[in-house]
mmCIF file with all atom_site columns, C-alpha atoms in Angstrom:
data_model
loop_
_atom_site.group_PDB
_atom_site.id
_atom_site.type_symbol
_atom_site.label_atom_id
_atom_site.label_alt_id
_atom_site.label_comp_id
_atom_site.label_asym_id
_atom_site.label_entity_id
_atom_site.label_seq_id
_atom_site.pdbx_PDB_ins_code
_atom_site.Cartn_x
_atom_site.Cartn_y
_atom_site.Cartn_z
_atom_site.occupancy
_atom_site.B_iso_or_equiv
_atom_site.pdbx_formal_charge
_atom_site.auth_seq_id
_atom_site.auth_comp_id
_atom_site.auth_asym_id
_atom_site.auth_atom_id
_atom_site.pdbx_PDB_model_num
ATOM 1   C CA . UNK I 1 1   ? -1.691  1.810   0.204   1.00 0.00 ? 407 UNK I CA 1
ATOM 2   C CA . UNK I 1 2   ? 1.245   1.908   -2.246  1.00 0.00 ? 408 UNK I CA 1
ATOM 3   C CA . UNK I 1 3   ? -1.004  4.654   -4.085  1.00 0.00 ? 409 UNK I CA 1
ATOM 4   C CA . UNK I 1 4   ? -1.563  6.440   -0.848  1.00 0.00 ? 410 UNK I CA 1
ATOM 5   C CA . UNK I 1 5   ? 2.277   7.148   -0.032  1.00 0.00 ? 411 UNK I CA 1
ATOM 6   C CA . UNK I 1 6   ? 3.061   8.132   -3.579  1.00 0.00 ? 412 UNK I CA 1
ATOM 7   C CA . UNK I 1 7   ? 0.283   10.785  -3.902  1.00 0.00 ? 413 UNK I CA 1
ATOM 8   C CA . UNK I 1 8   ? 1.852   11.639  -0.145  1.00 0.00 ? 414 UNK I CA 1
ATOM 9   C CA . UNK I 1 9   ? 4.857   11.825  -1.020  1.00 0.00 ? 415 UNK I CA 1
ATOM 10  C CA . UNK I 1 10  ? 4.671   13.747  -4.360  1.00 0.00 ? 416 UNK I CA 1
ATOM 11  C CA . UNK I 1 11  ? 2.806   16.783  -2.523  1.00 0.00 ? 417 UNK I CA 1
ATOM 12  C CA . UNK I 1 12  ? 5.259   16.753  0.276   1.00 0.00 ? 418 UNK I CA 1
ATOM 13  C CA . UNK I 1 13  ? 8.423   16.659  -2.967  1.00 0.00 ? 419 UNK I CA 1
ATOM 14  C CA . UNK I 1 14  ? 6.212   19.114  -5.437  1.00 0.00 ? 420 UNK I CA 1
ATOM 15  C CA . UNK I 1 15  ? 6.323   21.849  -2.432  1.00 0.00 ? 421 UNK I CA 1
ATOM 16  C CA . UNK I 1 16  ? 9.611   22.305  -1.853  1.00 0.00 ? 422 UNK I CA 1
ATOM 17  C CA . UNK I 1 17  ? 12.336  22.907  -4.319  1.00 0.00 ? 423 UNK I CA 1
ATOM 18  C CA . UNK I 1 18  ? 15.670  23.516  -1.846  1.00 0.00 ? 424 UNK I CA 1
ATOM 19  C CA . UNK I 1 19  ? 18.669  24.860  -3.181  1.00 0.00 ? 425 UNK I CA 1
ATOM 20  C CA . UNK I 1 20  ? 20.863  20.842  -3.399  1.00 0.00 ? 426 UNK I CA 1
ATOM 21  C CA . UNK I 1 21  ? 23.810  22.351  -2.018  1.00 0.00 ? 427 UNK I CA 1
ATOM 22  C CA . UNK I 1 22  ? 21.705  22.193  0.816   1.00 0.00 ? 428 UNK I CA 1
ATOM 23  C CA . UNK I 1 23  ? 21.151  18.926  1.327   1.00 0.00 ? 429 UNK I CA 1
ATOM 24  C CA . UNK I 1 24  ? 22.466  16.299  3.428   1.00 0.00 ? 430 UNK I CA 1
ATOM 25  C CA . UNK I 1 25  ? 25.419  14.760  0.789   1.00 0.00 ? 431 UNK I CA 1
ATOM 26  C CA . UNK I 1 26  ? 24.415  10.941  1.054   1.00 0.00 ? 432 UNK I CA 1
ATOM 27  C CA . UNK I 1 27  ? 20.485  11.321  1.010   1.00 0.00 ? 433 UNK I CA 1
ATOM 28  C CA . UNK I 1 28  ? 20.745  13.759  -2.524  1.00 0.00 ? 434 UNK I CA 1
ATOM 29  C CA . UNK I 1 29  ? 21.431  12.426  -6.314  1.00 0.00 ? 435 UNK I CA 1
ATOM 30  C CA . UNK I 1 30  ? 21.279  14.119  -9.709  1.00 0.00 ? 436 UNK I CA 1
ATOM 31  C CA . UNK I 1 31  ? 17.834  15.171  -10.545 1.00 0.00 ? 437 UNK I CA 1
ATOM 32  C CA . UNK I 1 32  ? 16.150  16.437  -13.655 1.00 0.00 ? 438 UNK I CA 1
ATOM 33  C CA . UNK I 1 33  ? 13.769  18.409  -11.378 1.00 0.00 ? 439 UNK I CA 1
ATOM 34  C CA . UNK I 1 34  ? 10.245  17.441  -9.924  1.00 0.00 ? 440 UNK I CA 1
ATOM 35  C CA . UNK I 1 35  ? 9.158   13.835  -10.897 1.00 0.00 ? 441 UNK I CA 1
ATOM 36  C CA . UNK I 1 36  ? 5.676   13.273  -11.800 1.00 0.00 ? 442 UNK I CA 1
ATOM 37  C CA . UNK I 1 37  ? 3.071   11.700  -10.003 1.00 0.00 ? 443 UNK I CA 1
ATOM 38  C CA . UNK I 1 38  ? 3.874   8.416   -12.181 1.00 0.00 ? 444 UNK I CA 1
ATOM 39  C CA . UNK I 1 39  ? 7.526   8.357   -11.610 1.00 0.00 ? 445 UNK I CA 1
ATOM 40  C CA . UNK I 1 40  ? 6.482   8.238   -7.589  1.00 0.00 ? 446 UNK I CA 1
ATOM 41  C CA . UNK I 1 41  ? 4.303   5.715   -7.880  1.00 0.00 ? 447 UNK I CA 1
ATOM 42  C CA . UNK I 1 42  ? 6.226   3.668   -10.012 1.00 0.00 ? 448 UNK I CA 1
ATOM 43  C CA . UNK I 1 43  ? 8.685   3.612   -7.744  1.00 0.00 ? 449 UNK I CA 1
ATOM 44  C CA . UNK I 1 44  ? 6.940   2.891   -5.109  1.00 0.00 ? 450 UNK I CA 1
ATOM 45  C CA . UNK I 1 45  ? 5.410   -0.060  -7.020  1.00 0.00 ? 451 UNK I CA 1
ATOM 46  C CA . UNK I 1 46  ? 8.643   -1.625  -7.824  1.00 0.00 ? 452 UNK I CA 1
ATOM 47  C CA . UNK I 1 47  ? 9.915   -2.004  -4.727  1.00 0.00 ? 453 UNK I CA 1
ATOM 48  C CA . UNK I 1 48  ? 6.919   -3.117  -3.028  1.00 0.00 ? 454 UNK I CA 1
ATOM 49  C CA . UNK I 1 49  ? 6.338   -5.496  -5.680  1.00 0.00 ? 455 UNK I CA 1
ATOM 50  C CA . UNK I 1 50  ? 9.571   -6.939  -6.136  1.00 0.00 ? 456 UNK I CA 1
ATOM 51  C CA . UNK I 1 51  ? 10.165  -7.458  -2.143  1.00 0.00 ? 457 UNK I CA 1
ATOM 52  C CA . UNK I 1 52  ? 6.321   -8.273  -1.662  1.00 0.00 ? 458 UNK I CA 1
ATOM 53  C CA . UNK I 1 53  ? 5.673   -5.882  0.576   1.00 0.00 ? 459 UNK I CA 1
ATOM 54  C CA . UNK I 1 54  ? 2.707   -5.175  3.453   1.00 0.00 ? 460 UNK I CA 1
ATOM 55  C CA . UNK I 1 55  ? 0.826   -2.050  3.763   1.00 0.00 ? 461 UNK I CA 1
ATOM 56  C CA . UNK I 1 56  ? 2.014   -2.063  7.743   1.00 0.00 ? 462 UNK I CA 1
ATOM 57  C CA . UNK I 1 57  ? 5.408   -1.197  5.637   1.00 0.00 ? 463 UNK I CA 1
ATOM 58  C CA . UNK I 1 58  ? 4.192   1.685   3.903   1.00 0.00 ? 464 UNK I CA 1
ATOM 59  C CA . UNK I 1 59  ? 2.196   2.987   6.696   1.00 0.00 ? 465 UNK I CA 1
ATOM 60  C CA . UNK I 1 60  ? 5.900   2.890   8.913   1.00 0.00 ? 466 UNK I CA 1
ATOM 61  C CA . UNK I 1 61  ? 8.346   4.054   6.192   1.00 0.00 ? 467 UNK I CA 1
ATOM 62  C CA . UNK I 1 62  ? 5.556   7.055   5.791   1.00 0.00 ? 468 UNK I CA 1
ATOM 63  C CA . UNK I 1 63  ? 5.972   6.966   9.788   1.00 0.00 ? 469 UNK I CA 1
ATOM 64  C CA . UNK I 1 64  ? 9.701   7.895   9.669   1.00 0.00 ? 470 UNK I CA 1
ATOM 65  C CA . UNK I 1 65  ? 9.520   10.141  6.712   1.00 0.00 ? 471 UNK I CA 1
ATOM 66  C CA . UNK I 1 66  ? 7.584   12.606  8.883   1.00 0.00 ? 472 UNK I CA 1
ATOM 67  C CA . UNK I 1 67  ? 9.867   12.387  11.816  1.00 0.00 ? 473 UNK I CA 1
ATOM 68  C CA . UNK I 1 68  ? 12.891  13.225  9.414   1.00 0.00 ? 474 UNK I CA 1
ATOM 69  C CA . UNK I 1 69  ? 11.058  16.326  8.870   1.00 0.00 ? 475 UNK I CA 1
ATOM 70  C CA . UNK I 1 70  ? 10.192  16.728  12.665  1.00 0.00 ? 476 UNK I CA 1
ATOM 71  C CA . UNK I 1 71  ? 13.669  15.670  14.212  1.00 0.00 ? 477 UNK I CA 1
ATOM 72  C CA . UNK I 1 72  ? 16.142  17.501  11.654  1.00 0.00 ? 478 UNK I CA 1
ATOM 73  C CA . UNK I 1 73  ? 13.891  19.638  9.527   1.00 0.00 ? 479 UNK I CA 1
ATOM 74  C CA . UNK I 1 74  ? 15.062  17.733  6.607   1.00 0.00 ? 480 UNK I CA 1
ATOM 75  C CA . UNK I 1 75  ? 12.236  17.674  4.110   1.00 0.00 ? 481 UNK I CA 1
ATOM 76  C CA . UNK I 1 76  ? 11.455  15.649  0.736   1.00 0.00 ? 482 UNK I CA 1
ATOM 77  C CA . UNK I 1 77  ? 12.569  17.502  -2.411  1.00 0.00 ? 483 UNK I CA 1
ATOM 78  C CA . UNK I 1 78  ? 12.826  16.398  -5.874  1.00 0.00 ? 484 UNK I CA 1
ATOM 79  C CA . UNK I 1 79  ? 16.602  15.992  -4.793  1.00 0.00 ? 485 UNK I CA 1
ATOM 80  C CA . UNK I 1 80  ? 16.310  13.528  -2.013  1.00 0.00 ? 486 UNK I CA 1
ATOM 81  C CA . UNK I 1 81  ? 12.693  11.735  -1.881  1.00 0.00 ? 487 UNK I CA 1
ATOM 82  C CA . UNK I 1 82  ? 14.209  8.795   -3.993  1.00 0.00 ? 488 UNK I CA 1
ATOM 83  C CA . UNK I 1 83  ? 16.871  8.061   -1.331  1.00 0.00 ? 489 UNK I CA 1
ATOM 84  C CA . UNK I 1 84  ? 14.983  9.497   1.747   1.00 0.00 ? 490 UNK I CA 1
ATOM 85  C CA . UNK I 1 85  ? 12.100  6.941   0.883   1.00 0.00 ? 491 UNK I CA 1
ATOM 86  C CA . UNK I 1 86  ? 13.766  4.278   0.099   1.00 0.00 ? 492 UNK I CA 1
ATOM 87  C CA . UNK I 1 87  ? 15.832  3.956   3.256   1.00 0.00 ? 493 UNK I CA 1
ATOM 88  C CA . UNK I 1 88  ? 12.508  4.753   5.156   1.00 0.00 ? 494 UNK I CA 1
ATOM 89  C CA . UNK I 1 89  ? 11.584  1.480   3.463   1.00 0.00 ? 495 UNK I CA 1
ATOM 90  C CA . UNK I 1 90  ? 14.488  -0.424  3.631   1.00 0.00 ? 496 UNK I CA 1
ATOM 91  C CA . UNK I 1 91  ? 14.191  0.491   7.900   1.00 0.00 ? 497 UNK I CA 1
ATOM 92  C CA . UNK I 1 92  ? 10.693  -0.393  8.131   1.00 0.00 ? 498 UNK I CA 1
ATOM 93  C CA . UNK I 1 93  ? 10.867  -3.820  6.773   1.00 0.00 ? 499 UNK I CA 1
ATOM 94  C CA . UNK I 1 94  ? 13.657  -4.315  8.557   1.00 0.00 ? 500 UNK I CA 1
ATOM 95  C CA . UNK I 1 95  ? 11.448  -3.879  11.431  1.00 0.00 ? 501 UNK I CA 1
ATOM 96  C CA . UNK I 1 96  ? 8.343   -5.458  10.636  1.00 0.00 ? 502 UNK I CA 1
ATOM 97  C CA . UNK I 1 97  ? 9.958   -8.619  9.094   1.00 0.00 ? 503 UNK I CA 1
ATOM 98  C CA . UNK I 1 98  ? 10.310  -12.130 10.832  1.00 0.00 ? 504 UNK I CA 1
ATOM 99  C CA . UNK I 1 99  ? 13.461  -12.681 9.388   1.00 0.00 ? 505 UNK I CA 1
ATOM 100 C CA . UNK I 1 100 ? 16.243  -10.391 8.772   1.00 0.00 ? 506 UNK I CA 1
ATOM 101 C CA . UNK I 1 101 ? 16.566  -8.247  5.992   1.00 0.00 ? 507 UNK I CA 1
ATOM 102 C CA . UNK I 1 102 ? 19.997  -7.139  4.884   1.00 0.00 ? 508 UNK I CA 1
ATOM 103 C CA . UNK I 1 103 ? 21.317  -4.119  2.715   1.00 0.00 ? 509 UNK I CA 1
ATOM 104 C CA . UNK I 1 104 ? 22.291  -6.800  -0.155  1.00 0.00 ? 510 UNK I CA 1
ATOM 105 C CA . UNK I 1 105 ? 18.912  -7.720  -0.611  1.00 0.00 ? 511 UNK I CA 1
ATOM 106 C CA . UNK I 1 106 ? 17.625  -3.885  -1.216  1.00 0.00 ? 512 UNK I CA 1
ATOM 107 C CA . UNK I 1 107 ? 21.000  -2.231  -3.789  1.00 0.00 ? 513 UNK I CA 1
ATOM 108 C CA . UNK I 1 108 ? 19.651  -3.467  -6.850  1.00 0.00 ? 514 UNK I CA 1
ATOM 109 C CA . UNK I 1 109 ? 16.876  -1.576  -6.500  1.00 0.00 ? 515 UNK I CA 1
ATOM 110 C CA . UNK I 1 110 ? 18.048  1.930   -6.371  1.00 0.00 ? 516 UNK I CA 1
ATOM 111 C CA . UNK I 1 111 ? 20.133  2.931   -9.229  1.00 0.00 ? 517 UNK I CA 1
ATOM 112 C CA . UNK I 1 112 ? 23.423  4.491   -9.177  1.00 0.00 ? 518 UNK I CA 1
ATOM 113 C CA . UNK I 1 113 ? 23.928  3.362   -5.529  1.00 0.00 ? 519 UNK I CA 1
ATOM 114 C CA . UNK I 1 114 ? 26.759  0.383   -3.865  1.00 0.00 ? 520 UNK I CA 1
ATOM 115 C CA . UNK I 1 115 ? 26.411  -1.456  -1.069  1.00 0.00 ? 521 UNK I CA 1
ATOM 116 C CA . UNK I 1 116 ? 28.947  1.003   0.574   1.00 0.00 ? 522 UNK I CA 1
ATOM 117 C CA . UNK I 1 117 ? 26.281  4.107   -0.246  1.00 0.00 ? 523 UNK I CA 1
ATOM 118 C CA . UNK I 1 118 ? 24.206  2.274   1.155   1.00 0.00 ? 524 UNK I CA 1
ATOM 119 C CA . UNK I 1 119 ? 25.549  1.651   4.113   1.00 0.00 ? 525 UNK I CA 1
ATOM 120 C CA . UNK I 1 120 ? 26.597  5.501   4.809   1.00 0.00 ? 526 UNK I CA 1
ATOM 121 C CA . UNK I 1 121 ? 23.275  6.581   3.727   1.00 0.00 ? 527 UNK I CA 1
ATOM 122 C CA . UNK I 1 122 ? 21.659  4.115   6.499   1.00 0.00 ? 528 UNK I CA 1
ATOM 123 C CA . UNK I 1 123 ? 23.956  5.479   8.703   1.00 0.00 ? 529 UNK I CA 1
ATOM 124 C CA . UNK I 1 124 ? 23.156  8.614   8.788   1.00 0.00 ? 530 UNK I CA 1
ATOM 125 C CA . UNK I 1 125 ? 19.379  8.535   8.418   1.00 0.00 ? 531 UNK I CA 1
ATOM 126 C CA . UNK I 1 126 ? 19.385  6.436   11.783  1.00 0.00 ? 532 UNK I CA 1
ATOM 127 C CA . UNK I 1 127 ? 21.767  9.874   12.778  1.00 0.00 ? 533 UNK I CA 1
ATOM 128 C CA . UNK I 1 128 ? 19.129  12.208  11.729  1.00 0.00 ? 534 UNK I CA 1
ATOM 129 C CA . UNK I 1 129 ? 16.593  10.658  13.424  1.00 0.00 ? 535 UNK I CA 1
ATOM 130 C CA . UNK I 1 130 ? 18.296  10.073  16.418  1.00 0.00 ? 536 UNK I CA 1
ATOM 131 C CA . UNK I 1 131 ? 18.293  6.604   15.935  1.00 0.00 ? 537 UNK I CA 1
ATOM 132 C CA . UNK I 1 132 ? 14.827  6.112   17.081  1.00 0.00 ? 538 UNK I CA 1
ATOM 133 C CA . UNK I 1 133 ? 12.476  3.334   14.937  1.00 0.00 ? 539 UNK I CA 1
ATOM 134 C CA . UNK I 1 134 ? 10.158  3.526   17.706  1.00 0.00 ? 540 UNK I CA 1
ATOM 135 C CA . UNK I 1 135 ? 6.578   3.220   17.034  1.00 0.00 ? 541 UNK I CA 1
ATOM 136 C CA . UNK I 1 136 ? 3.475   3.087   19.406  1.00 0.00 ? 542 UNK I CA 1
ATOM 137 C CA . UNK I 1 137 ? 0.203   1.767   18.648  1.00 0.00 ? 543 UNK I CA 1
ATOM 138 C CA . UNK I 1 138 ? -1.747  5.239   18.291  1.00 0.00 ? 544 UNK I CA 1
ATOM 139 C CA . UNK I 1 139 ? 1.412   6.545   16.136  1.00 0.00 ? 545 UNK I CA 1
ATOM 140 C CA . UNK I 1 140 ? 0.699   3.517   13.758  1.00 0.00 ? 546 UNK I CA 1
ATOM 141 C CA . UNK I 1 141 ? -3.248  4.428   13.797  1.00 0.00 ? 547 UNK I CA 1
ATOM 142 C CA . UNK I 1 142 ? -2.486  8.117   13.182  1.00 0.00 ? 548 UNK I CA 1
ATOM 143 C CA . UNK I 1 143 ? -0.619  7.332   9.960   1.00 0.00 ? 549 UNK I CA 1
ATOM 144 C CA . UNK I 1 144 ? -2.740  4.494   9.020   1.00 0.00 ? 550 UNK I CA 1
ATOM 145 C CA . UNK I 1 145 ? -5.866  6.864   8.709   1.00 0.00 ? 551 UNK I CA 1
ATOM 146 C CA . UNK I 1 146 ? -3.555  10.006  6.666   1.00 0.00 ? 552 UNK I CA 1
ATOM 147 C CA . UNK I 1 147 ? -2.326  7.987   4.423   1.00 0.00 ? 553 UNK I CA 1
ATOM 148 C CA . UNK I 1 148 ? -6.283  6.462   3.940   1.00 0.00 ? 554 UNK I CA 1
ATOM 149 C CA . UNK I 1 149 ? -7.245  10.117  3.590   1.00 0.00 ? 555 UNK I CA 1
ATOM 150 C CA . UNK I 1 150 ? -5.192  10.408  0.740   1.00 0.00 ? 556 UNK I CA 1
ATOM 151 C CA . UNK I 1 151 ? -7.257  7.370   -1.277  1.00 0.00 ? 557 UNK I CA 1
ATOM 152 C CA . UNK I 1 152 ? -10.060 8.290   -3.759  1.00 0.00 ? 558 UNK I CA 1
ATOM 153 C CA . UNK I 1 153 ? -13.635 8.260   -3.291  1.00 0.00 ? 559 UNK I CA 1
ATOM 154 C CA . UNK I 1 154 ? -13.341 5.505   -5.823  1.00 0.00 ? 560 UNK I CA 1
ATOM 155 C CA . UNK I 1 155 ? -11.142 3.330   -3.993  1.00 0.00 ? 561 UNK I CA 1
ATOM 156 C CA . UNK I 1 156 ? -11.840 0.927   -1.554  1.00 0.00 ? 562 UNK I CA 1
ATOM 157 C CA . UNK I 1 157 ? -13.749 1.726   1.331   1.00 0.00 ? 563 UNK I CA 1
ATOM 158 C CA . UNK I 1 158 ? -12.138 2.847   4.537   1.00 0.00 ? 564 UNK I CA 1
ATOM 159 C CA . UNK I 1 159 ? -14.532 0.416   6.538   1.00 0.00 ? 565 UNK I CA 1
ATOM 160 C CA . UNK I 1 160 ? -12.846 -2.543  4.924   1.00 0.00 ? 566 UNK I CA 1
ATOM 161 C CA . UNK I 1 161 ? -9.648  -1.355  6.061   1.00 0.00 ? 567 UNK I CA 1
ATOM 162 C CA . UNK I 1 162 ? -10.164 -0.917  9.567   1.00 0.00 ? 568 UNK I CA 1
ATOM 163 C CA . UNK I 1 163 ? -9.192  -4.324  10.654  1.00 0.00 ? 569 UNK I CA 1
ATOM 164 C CA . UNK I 1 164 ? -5.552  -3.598  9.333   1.00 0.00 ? 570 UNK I CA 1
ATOM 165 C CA . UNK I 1 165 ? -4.811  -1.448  12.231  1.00 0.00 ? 571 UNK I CA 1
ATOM 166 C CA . UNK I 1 166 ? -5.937  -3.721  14.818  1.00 0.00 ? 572 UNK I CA 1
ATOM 167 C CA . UNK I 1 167 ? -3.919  -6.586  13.241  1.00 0.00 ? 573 UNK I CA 1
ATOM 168 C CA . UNK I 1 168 ? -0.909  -4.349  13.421  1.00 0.00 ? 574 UNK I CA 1
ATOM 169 C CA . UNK I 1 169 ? -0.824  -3.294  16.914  1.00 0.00 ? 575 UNK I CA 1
ATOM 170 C CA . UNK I 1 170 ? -1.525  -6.394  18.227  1.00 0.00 ? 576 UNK I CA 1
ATOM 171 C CA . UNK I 1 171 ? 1.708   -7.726  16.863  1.00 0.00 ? 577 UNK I CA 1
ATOM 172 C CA . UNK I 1 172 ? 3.429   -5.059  18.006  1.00 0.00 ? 578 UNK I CA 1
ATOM 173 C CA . UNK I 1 173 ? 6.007   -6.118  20.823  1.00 0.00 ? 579 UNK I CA 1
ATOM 174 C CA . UNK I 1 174 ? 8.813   -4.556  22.372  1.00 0.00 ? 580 UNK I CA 1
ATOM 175 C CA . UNK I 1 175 ? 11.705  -5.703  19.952  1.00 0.00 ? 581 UNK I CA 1
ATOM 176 C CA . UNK I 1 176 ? 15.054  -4.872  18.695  1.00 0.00 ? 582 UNK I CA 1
ATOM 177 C CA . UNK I 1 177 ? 16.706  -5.248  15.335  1.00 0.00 ? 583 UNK I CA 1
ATOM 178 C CA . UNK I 1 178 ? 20.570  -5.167  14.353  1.00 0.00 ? 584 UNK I CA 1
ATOM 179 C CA . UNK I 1 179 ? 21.431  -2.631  11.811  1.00 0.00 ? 585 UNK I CA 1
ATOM 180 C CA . UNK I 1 180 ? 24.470  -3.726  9.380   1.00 0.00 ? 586 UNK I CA 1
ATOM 181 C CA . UNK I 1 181 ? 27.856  -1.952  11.203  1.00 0.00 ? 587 UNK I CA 1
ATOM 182 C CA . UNK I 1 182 ? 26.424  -3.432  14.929  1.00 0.00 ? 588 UNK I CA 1
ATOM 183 C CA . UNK I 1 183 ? 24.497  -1.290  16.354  1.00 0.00 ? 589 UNK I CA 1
ATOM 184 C CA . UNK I 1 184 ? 20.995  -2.874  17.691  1.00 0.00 ? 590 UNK I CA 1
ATOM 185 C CA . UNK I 1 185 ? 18.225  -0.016  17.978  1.00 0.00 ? 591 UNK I CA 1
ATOM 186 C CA . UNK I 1 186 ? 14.579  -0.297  19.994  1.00 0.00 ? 592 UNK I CA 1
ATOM 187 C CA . UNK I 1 187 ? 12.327  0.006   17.326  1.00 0.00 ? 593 UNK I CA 1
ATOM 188 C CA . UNK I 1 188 ? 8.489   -0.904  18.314  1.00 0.00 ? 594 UNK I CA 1
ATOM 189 C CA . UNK I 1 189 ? 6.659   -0.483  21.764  1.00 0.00 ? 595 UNK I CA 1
ATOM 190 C CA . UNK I 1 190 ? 3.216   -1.155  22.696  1.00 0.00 ? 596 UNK I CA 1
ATOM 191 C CA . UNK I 1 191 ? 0.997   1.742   23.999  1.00 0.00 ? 597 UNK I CA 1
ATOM 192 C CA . UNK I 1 192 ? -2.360  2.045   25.932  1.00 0.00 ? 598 UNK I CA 1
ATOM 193 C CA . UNK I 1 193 ? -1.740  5.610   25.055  1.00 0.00 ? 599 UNK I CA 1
ATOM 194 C CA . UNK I 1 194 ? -3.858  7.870   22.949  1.00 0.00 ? 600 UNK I CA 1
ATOM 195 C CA . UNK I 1 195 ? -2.872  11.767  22.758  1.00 0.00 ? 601 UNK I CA 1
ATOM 196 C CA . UNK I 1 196 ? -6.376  13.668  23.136  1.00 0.00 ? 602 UNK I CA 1
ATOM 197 C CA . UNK I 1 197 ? -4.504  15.583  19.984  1.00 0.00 ? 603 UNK I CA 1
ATOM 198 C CA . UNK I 1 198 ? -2.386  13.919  17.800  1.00 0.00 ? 604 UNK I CA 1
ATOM 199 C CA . UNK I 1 199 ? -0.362  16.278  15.506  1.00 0.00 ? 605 UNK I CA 1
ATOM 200 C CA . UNK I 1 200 ? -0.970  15.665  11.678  1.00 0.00 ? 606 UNK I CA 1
ATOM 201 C CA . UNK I 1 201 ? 2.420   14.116  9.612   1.00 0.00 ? 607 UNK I CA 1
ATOM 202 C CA . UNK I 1 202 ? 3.576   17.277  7.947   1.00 0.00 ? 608 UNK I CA 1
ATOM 203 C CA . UNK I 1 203 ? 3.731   15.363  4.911   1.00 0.00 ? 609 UNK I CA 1
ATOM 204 C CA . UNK I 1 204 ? -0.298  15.129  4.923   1.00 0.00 ? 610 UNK I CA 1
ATOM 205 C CA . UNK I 1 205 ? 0.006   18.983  5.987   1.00 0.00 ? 611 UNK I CA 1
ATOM 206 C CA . UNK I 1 206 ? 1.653   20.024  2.719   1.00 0.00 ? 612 UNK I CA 1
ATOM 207 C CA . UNK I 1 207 ? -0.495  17.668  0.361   1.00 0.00 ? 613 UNK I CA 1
ATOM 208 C CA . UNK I 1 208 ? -3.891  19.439  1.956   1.00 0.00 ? 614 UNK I CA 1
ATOM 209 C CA . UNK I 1 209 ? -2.016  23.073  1.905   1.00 0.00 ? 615 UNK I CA 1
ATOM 210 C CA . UNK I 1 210 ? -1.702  22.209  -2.284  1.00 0.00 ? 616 UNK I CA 1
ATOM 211 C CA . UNK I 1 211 ? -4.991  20.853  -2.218  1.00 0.00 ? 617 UNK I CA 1
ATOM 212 C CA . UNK I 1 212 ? -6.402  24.296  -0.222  1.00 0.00 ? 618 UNK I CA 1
ATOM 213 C CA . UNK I 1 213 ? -4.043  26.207  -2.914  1.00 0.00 ? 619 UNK I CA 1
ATOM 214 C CA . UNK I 1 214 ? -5.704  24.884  -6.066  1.00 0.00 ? 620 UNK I CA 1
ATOM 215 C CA . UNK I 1 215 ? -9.245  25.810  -4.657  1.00 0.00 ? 621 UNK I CA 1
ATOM 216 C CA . UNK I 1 216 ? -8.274  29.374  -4.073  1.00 0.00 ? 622 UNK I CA 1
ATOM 217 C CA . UNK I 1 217 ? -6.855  29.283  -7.568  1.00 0.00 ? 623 UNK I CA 1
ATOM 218 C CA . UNK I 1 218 ? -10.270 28.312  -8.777  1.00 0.00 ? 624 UNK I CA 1
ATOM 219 C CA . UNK I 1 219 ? -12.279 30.693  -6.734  1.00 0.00 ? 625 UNK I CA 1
ATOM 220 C CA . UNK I 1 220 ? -10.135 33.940  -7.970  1.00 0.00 ? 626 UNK I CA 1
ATOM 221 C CA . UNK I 1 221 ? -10.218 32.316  -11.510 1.00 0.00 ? 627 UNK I CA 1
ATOM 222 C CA . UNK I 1 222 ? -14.218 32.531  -11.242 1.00 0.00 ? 628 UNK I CA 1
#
């Protein structure tokens, strides 16, 4: 899954290239322009390594990437998808753990950041967000299968997946989780609910748009 996100995430980062003065301060660092496809992954692999990680946790931090994008129309860009994603991590184990997971245990593992960053840039992704960590069941399922999508015909197949998403949602229970400054925030519901037609994460939008660009490319080429 950890490959899924990154190839994600780099399509989502490689088409748009926004002006930094643009940006949301605390979410933006220096940046020598697009990373490669390696750079995302490796990061990506290093913190889900080092904080042994689930795929439910990639699956919800690629959840609240998207509604960044759909609540404030703030989209990744090779200024802000190291921050952006990380705090979309940091939130969604925060959420999916047993036990709590505090800011401390996460600083090491972005460079060039404090505990106080940290705590502002929280802050103010909960802000743009509108401090909603909600998820329902058939949001979970509809990420679940784009980031699959994203996996190559090589990979494992999607059948032996499929039991992931059931295990998920079943665990899912109304819950709350305290965010470090006091503020406790709903962040899962359950959900009987299916829309007839769930909306695409704009993320998996933008990778397909490249994908349907590079074909074109070829065609005119031939």
């Amino acid at each position: 899954m950890v490959k899924c996100i990154s190839k994600g995430v780099f399509g989502v980062v490689w088409n748009h290239d926004i002006d930094k003065s643009d940006q949301v301060e605390s979410f933006v660092e220096d940046s020598p322009g697009c990373p490669s496809y390696e750079t995302v992954h490796n990061f990506f692999t290093k913190i889900f390594t080092s904080k042994n990680l689930s795929a439910e946790c990639a699956v919800t931090a690629a959840a609240y990437v998207d509604r960044l994008d759909y609540v404030s129309n703030i989209k990744l860009n090779h200024f802000n998808w190291r921050r952006v994603c990380f705090i979309c991590i940091l939130e969604a184990d925060k959420v999916l753990r047993d036990k709590l997971v505090w800011n401390e245990d996460y600083k090491d593992l972005l460079p060039a950041i404090d505990l106080f960053e940290l705590r502002k840039l929280e802050r103010n992704f909960l802000k743009y967000i509108q401090f909603n960590l909600t998820l329902t069941q058939s949001d979970y399922a509809r990420y679940y299968f784009d980031l699959l999508s994203l996996r190559d015909s090589s990979d494992i197949q999607t059948q032996q997946q499929l039991p992931l998403v059931t295990q998920q949602t079943e665990v899912m229970s109304t819950k709350t989780t305290t965010i470090e400054g006091g503020s406790a925030v709903l962040v899962v519901t359950n959900s009987n609910t299916t829309p007839k037609s769930a909306r695409k994460s704009s993320w998996l939008q933008e990778v397909e748009k490249k994908e349907e660009n590079k074909e074109e490319n070829k065609q005119e080429k031939k």
